[in-house]
C-alpha positions as a Python dict, from the first residue, in 0.01 Angstrom:
ca = {
    (1, 'W'): (0, 0, 0),
    (2, 'A'): (207, 0, 317),
    (3, 'I'): (528, 84, 130),
    (4, 'T'): (379, 383, -51),
    (5, 'S'): (209, 503, 268),
    (6, 'I'): (530, 483, 470),
    (7, 'A'): (736, 641, 192),
    (8, 'A'): (483, 925, 159),
    (9, 'A'): (489, 982, 535),
    (10, 'M'): (870, 992, 535),
    (11, 'V'): (894, 1240, 246),
    (12, 'F'): (618, 1448, 405),
    (13, 'A'): (813, 1457, 733),
    (14, 'V'): (1130, 1573, 557),
    (15, 'L'): (936, 1837, 364),
    (16, 'L'): (766, 1955, 682),
    (17, 'V'): (1099, 1996, 863),
    (18, 'L'): (1251, 2186, 569),
    (19, 'D'): (948, 2412, 539),
    (20, 'L'): (938, 2483, 912),
    (21, 'R'): (1308, 2574, 893),
    (22, 'L'): (1238, 2814, 605),
    (23, 'K'): (952, 2966, 802),
    (24, 'A'): (1174, 3004, 1110),
    (25, 'L'): (1439, 3182, 902),
    (26, 'S'): (1215, 3410, 698),
    (27, 'G'): (873, 3416, 859),
    (28, 'F'): (717, 3231, 568),
    (29, 'G'): (725, 2875, 441),
    (30, 'T'): (611, 2733, 111),
    (31, 'A'): (302, 2593, 285),
    (32, 'D'): (198, 2953, 353),
    (33, 'L'): (171, 3013, -20),
    (34, 'Q'): (-133, 2785, -27),
    (35, 'T'): (-329, 3039, 177),
    (36, 'F'): (-278, 3329, -65),
    (37, 'S'): (-516, 3439, -337),
    (38, 'T'): (-376, 3775, -449),
    (39, 'A'): (-57, 3888, -618),
    (40, 'P'): (37, 4134, -338),
    (41, 'D'): (34, 3845, -88),
    (42, 'Y'): (283, 3653, -300),
    (43, 'R'): (498, 3960, -367),
    (44, 'Y'): (515, 4035, 5),
    (45, 'V'): (649, 3686, 81),
    (46, 'F'): (890, 3685, -213),
    (47, 'R'): (1041, 4013, -88),
    (48, 'H'): (1115, 3836, 242),
    (49, 'W'): (1294, 3555, 62),
    (50, 'P'): (1640, 3668, -45),
    (51, 'A'): (1818, 3441, -291),
    (52, 'A'): (1920, 3180, -32),
    (53, 'Y'): (1564, 3150, 100),
    (54, 'A'): (1420, 3145, -250),
    (55, 'V'): (1648, 2851, -329),
    (56, 'R'): (1516, 2673, -18),
    (57, 'A'): (1160, 2748, -124),
    (58, 'G'): (1228, 2621, -474),
    (59, 'F'): (1378, 2302, -331),
    (60, 'N'): (1070, 2252, -112),
    (61, 'L'): (839, 2298, -409),
    (62, 'G'): (1050, 2051, -607),
    (63, 'L'): (1058, 1796, -324),
    (64, 'D'): (680, 1817, -314),
    (65, 'Y'): (685, 1666, -665),
    (66, 'L'): (838, 1353, -511),
    (67, 'L'): (566, 1346, -247),
    (68, 'M'): (278, 1380, -494),
    (69, 'P'): (298, 1038, -663),
    (70, 'L'): (366, 874, -329),
    (71, 'Y'): (59, 1011, -155),
    (72, 'A'): (-149, 963, -471),
    (73, 'A'): (-52, 595, -484),
    (74, 'A'): (-98, 545, -109),
    (75, 'F'): (-445, 700, -113),
    (76, 'F'): (-543, 520, -435),
    (77, 'Y'): (-440, 184, -289),
    (78, 'S'): (-624, 280, 29),
    (79, 'G'): (-937, 330, -178),
    (80, 'I'): (-899, -12, -336),
    (81, 'L'): (-846, -176, 4),
    (82, 'A'): (-1143, 8, 151),
    (83, 'R'): (-1354, -97, -145),
    (84, 'E'): (-1258, -462, -104),
    (85, 'A'): (-1323, -448, 270),
    (86, 'F'): (-1658, -271, 263),
    (87, 'A'): (-1802, -352, -80),
    (88, 'P'): (-1667, -690, -193),
    (89, 'R'): (-1961, -755, -426),
    (90, 'P'): (-2070, -554, -730),
    (91, 'G'): (-2307, -271, -654),
    (92, 'Q'): (-2344, 100, -613),
    (93, 'V'): (-2123, 131, -303),
    (94, 'R'): (-1843, -53, -483),
    (95, 'R'): (-1871, 179, -784),
    (96, 'I'): (-1864, 484, -557),
    (97, 'L'): (-1556, 361, -370),
    (98, 'T'): (-1385, 280, -699),
    (99, 'T'): (-1452, 634, -821),
    (100, 'L'): (-1340, 786, -492),
    (101, 'A'): (-1010, 597, -520),
    (102, 'A'): (-928, 810, -824),
    (103, 'V'): (-990, 1141, -644),
    (104, 'P'): (-643, 1155, -478),
    (105, 'L'): (-484, 1100, -820),
    (106, 'A'): (-661, 1413, -940),
    (107, 'G'): (-550, 1588, -621),
    (108, 'A'): (-186, 1513, -700),
    (109, 'L'): (-229, 1660, -1048),
    (110, 'L'): (-387, 1971, -899),
    (111, 'D'): (-97, 1992, -652),
    (112, 'A'): (151, 1974, -939),
    (113, 'C'): (-22, 2257, -1122),
    (114, 'E'): (-42, 2464, -803),
    (115, 'N'): (332, 2422, -738),
    (116, 'A'): (415, 2511, -1097),
    (117, 'L'): (214, 2832, -1068),
    (118, 'Q'): (375, 2923, -737),
    (119, 'F'): (723, 2858, -871),
    (120, 'S'): (658, 3061, -1184),
    (121, 'M'): (524, 3348, -974),
    (122, 'M'): (838, 3329, -762),
    (123, 'L'): (1058, 3349, -1072),
    (124, 'W'): (869, 3585, -1301),
    (125, 'G'): (630, 3776, -1080),
    (126, 'A'): (284, 3722, -945),
    (127, 'T'): (-41, 3833, -1106),
    (128, 'D'): (-384, 3827, -949),
    (129, 'A'): (-504, 3584, -1214),
    (130, 'M'): (-223, 3338, -1138),
    (131, 'A'): (-267, 3382, -762),
    (132, 'G'): (-641, 3322, -790),
    (133, 'L'): (-588, 3012, -1001),
    (134, 'A'): (-329, 2880, -754),
    (135, 'A'): (-576, 2937, -467),
    (136, 'M'): (-852, 2756, -654),
    (137, 'L'): (-621, 2463, -728),
    (138, 'S'): (-510, 2455, -365),
    (139, 'H'): (-867, 2435, -235),
    (140, 'A'): (-955, 2156, -476),
    (141, 'K'): (-634, 1971, -388),
    (142, 'W'): (-715, 1985, -17),
    (143, 'A'): (-1063, 1848, -84),
    (144, 'A'): (-909, 1559, -278),
    (145, 'L'): (-658, 1495, -2),
    (146, 'A'): (-939, 1488, 254),
    (147, 'V'): (-1102, 1213, 48),
    (148, 'G'): (-766, 1033, 47),
    (149, 'V'): (-736, 1052, 425),
    (150, 'V'): (-1087, 909, 465),
    (151, 'L'): (-994, 627, 227),
    (152, 'L'): (-676, 564, 427),
    (153, 'V'): (-877, 539, 748),
    (154, 'G'): (-1118, 304, 572),
    (155, 'A'): (-832, 89, 448),
    (156, 'V'): (-681, 65, 795),
    (157, 'M'): (-1021, -25, 941),
    (158, 'G'): (-1067, -288, 671),
    (159, 'Q'): (-724, -436, 736),
    (160, 'V'): (-789, -451, 1112),
    (161, 'A'): (-1126, -617, 1056),
    (162, 'E'): (-969, -871, 820),
    (163, 'R'): (-699, -959, 1073),
    (164, 'Q'): (-960, -1000, 1343),
    (165, 'K'): (-1159, -1237, 1120),
    (166, 'R'): (-849, -1445, 1054),
    (167, 'A'): (-764, -1455, 1425),
    (168, 'V'): (-1114, -1579, 1511),
    (169, 'K'): (-1097, -1848, 1239),
    (170, 'T'): (-759, -1981, 1349),
    (171, 'G'): (-837, -1954, 1718),
    (172, 'P'): (-589, -1922, 2005),
}
């Protein structure tokens, strides 16, 4: 859990720096694409990305594919840890937490589809249907990632509580 969480944070940091650099150079980063829902929005940005910037954008979208399995695994493991900490016995809460652990996995798949649509619009032109679908996928992805962040917080809280229990048992 810790390894995937740290690796995801590191890749996210690199991606953030690269995207901020692209935005500083051109006025738009690949993260901005997630806010668009129409073809003219995409076309406007793509016109501001000459070949060198488009290559940077394509690299960012590709690097995001490395981030996806890392954050999916980190959030999934967070869900399992939160489940074990807060619902160690069979019951409805345990089933809910088990189901919620799978939500970030779906979010990563949605993210992959979103990036594929954005990249294809960058290469072959944007349509309103593709832009609308990318926006819908982006919204669903962000909802799944929000669940993942809550699970991560729950996992950290569970780990802290477990350490405190062990410290009390062993004494000073």
